[in-house]
mmCIF file of C-alpha atoms in Angstrom:
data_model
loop_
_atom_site.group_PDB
_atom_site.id
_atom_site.type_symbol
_atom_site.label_atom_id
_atom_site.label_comp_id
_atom_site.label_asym_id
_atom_site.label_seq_id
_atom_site.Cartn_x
_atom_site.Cartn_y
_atom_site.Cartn_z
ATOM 1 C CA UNK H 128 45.612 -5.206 27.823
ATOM 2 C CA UNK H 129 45.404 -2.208 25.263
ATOM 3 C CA UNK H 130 47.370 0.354 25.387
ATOM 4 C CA UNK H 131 48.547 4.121 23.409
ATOM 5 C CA UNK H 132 51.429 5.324 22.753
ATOM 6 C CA UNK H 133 52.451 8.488 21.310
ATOM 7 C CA UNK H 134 55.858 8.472 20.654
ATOM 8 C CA UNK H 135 56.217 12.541 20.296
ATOM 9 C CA UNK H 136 56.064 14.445 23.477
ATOM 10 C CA UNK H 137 56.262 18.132 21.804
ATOM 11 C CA UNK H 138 56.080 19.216 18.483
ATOM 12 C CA UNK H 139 56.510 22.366 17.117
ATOM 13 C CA UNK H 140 55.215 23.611 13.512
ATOM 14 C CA UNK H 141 54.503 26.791 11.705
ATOM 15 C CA UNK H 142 51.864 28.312 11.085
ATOM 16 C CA UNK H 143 50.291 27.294 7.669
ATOM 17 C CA UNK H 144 52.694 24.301 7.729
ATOM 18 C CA UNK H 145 50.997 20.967 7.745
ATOM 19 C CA UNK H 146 50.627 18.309 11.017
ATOM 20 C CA UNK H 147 51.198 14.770 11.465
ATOM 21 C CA UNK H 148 50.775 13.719 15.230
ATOM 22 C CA UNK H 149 51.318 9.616 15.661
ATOM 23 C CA UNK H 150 49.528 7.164 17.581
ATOM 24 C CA UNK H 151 50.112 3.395 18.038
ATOM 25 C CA UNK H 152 48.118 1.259 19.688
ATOM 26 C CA UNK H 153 48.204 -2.318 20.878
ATOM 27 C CA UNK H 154 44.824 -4.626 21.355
ATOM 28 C CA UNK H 155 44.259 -7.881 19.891
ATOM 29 C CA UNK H 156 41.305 -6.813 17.858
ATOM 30 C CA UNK H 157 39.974 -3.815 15.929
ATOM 31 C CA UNK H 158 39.467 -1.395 18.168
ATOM 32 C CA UNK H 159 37.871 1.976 18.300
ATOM 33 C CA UNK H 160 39.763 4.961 17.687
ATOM 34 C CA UNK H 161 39.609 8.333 19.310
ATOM 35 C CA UNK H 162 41.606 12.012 18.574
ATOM 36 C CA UNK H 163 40.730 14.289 21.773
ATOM 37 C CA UNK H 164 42.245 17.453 21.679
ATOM 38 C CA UNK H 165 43.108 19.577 25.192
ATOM 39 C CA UNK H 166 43.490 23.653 25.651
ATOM 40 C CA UNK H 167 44.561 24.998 29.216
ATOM 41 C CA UNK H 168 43.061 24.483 31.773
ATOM 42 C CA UNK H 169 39.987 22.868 29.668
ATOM 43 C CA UNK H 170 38.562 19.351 29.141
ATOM 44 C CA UNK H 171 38.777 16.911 26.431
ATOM 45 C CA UNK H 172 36.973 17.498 22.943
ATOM 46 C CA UNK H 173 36.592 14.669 20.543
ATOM 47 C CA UNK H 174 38.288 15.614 17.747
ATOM 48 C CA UNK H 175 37.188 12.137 15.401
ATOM 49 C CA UNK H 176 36.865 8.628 15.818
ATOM 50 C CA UNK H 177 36.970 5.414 14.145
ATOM 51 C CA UNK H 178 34.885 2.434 14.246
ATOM 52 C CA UNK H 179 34.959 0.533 11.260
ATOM 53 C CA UNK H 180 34.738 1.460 7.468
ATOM 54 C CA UNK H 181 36.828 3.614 5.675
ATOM 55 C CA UNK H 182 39.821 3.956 7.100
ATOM 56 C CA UNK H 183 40.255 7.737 6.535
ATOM 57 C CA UNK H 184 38.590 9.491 8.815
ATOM 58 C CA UNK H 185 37.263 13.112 8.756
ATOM 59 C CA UNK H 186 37.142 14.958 11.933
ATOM 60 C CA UNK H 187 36.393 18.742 13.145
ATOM 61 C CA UNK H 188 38.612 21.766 12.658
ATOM 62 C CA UNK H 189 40.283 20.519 9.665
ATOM 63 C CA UNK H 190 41.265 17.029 11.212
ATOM 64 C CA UNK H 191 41.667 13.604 9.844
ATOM 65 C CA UNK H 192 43.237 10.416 10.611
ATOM 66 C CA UNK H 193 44.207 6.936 9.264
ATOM 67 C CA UNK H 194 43.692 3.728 10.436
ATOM 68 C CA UNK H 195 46.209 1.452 9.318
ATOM 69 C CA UNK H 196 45.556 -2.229 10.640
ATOM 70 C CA UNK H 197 49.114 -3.153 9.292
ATOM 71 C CA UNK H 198 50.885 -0.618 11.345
ATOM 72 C CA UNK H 199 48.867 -0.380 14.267
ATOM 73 C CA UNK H 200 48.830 3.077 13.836
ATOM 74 C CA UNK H 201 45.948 5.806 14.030
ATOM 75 C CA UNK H 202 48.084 9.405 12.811
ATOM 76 C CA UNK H 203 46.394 12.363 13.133
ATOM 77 C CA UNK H 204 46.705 14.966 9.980
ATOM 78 C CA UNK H 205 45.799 18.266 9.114
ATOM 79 C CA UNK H 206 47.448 20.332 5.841
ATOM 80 C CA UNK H 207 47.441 23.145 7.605
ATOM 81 C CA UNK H 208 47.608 24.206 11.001
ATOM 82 C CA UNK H 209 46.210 27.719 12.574
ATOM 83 C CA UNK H 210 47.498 29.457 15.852
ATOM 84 C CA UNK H 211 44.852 28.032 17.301
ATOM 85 C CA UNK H 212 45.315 24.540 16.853
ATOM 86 C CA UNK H 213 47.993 25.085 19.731
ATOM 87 C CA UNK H 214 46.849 22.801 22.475
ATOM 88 C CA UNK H 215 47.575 19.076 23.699
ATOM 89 C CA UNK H 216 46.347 16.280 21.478
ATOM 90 C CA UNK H 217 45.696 12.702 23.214
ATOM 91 C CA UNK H 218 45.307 9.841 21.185
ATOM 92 C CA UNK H 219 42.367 6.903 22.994
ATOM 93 C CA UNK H 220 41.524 3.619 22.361
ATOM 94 C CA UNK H 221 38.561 1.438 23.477
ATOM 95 C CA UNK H 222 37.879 -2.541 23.261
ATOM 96 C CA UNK H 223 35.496 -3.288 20.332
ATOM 97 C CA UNK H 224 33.135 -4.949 23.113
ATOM 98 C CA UNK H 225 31.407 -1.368 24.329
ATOM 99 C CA UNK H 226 34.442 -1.223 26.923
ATOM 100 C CA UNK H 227 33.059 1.766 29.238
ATOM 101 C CA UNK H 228 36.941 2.793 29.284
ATOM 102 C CA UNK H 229 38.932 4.294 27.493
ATOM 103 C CA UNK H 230 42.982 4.049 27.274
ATOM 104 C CA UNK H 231 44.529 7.115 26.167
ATOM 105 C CA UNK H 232 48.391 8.001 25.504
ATOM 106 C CA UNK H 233 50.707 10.361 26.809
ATOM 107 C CA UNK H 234 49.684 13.078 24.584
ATOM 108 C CA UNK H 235 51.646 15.340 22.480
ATOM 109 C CA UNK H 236 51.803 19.093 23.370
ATOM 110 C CA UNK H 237 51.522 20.886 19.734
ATOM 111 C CA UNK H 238 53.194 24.600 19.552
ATOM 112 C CA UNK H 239 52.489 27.061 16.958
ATOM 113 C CA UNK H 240 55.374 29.651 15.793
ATOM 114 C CA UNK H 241 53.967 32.523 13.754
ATOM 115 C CA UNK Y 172 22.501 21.667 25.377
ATOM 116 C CA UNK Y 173 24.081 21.850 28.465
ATOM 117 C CA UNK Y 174 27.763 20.101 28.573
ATOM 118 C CA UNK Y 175 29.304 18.020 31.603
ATOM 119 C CA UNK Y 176 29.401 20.222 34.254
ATOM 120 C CA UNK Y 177 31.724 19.925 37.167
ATOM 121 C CA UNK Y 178 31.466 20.987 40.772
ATOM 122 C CA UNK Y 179 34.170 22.478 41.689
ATOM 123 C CA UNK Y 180 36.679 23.487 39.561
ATOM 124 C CA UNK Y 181 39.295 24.095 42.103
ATOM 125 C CA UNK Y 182 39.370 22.801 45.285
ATOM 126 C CA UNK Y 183 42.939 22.871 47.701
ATOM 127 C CA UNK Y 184 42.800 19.961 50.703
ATOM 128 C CA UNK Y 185 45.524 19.179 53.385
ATOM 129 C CA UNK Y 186 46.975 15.771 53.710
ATOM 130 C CA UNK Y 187 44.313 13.612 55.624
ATOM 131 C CA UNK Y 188 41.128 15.157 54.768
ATOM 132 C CA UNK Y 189 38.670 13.628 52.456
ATOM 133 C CA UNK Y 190 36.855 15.357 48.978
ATOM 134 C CA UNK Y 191 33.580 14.924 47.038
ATOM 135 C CA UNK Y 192 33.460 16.166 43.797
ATOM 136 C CA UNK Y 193 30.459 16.396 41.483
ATOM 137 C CA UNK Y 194 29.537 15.600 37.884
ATOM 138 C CA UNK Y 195 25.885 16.163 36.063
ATOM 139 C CA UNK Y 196 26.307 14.369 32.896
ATOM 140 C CA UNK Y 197 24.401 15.917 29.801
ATOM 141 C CA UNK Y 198 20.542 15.231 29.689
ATOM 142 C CA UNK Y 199 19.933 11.926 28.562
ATOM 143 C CA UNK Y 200 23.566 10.062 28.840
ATOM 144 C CA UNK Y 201 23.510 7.427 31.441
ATOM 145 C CA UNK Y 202 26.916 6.728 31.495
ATOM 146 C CA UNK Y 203 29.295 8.723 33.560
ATOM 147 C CA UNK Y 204 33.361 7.547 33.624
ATOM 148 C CA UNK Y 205 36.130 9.136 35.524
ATOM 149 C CA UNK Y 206 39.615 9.602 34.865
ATOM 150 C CA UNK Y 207 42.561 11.667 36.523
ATOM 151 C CA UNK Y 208 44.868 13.509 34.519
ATOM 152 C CA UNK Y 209 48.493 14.104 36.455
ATOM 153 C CA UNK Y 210 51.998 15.495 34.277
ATOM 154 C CA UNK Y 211 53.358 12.091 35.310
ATOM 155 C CA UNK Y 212 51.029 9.463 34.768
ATOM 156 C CA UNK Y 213 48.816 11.116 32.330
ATOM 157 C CA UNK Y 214 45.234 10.623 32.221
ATOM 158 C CA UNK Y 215 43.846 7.391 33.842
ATOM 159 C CA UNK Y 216 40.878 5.694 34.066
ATOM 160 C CA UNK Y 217 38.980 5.450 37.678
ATOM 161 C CA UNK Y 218 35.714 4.463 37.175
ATOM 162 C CA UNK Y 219 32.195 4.158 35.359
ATOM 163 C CA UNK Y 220 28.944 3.668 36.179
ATOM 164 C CA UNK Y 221 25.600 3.386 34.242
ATOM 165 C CA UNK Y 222 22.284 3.710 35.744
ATOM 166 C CA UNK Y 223 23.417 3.429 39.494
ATOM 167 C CA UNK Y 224 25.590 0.657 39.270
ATOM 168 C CA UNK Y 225 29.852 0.558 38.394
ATOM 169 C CA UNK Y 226 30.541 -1.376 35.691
ATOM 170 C CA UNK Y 227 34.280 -0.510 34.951
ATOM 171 C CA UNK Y 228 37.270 0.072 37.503
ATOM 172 C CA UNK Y 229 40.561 1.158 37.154
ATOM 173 C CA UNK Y 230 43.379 0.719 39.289
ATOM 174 C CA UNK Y 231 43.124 2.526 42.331
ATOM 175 C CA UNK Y 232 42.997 2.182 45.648
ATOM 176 C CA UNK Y 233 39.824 2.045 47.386
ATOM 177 C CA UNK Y 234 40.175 5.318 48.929
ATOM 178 C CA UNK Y 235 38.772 6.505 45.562
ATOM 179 C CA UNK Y 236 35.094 5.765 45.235
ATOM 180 C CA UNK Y 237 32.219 6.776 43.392
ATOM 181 C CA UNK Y 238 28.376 6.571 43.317
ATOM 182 C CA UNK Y 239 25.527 7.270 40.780
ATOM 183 C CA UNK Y 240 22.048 8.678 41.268
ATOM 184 C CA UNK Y 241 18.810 8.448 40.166
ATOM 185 C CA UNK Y 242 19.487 11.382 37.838
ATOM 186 C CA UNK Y 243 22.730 10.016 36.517
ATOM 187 C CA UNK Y 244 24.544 12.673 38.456
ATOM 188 C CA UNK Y 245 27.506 11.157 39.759
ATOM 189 C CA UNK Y 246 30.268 12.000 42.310
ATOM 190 C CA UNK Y 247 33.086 10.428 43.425
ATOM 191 C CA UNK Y 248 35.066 10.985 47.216
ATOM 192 C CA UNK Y 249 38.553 10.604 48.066
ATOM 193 C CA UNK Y 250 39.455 9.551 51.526
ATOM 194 C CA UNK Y 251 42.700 10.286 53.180
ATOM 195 C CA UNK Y 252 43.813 12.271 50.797
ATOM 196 C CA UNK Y 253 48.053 12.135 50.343
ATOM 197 C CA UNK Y 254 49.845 14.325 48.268
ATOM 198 C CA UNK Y 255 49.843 12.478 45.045
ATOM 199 C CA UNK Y 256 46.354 12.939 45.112
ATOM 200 C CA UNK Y 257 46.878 16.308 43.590
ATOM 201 C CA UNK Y 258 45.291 16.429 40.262
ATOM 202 C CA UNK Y 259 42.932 17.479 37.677
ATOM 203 C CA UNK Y 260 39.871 14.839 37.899
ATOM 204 C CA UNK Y 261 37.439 14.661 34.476
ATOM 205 C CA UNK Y 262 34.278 13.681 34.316
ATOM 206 C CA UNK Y 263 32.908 11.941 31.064
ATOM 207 C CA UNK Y 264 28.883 11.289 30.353
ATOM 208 C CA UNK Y 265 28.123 9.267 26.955
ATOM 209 C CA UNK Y 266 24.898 7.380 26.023
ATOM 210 C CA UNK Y 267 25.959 4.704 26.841
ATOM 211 C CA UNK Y 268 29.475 3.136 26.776
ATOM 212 C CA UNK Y 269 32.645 5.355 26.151
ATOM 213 C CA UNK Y 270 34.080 3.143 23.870
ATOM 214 C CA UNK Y 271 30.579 2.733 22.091
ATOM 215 C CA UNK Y 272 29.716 6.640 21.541
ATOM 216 C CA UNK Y 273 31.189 9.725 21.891
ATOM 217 C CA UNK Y 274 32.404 10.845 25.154
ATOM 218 C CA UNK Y 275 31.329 14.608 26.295
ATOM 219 C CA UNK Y 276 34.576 15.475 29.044
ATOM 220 C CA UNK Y 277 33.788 18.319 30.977
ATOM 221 C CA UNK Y 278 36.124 21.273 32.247
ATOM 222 C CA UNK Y 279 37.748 18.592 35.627
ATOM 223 C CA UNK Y 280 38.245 20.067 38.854
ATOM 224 C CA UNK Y 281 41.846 21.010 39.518
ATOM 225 C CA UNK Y 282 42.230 19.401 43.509
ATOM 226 C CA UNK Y 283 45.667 20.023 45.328
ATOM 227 C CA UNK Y 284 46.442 18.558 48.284
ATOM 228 C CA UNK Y 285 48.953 20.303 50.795
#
């Protein structure tokens, strides 16, 4: 069965400072890849995802992750985070066979000091 | 275009009764998932259909059910609702599988049971 983990349940940065959220996954395959990011009291918005290609992946709002096969891992990045990039980030992962489900981690709530 | 829209957004039930909440997918996506999102077990998958029919099912019990029309609207009903049942429930449409394309998650509807 595939599963998510994100190992960091809060992080706090400054503003201007740069991000690294992580994200592991397990699934016998390659799988797809998703960064959805969560304000209050809102839904989920698709911050990038990876299929297959180049590993780097460029998403909105300044995002971009890494796939790295070896590691299992799928960190999220960005050089340098705003005030409003305060919000909860959930990392997802879905079967490489159209799987209508997706598996997503714990999530990792992101604070912003000024 | 119009997102995922979700009817309602808060709804408060006693122990016992039953709920129907509603999703209308964006024009054009046929598949509709849904997942419930609780501070201890995160955000889990339910269900999905596509075109009237259920194709994926999480684990729940069968007090939690779901249905698809015509239109690709979907809602899903909770029967006997207990406590635990408290939760913010999200509603996903995509073209066609979540895991294939990009999933549009609309607002939830925040449901606590008392």
């Amino acid at each position: 069965a595939q599963s998510v983990t994100q190992p960091d349940i809060h992080i706090t940065v400054s503003e201007g400072a740069s991000l690294e959220l992580r994200c592991n996954y397990s699934y016998g395959a390659t799988p797809y890849l998703f960064w959805y990011v969560q304000s209050p009291g809102q839904g989920l918005q698709l911050l990038l995802k990876y299929f297959s290609g180049d590993t780097l992946v460029q998403g909105i709002k300044g995002f971009e992750a890494e796939f790295k096969r070896s590691q299992s891992s799928f960190n999220l990045r960005k050089p340098s985070v705003h005030w409003s990039d305060a919000a909860e980030y959930f990392c997802a992962v879905a079967s490489n066979f159209g799987n209508e489900k997706l598996t997503f981690g714990t999530g990792t709530r992101l604070t912003i000091i000024p | 275009k119009a997102g995922v829209t979700q009817t309602p957004r808060y709804l408060i039930k006693t122990r016992g009764q039953q709920v129907t909440l509603s999703c209308s997918p964006i024009s054009g996506h046929r598949s509709v998932s849904w997942y419930q999102q609780t501070p201890g077990q995160g955000l889990q998958f339910l269900f999905e259909y596509f075109s009237e029919t259920q194709r994926n099912k999480g684990n729940f019990p069968g007090r939690f059910s779901g249905r698809q029309f015509s239109n690709s609207r979907s809602e899903m009903n909770v029967s006997t609702l207990e406590l635990g049942d408290s939760a913010l429930y999200l509603c996903a449409s995509s073209l066609e599988a979540a895991g294939d394309t990009e999933a549009f998650f609309g607002q939830g509807t925040r449901l606590t049971v008392v």
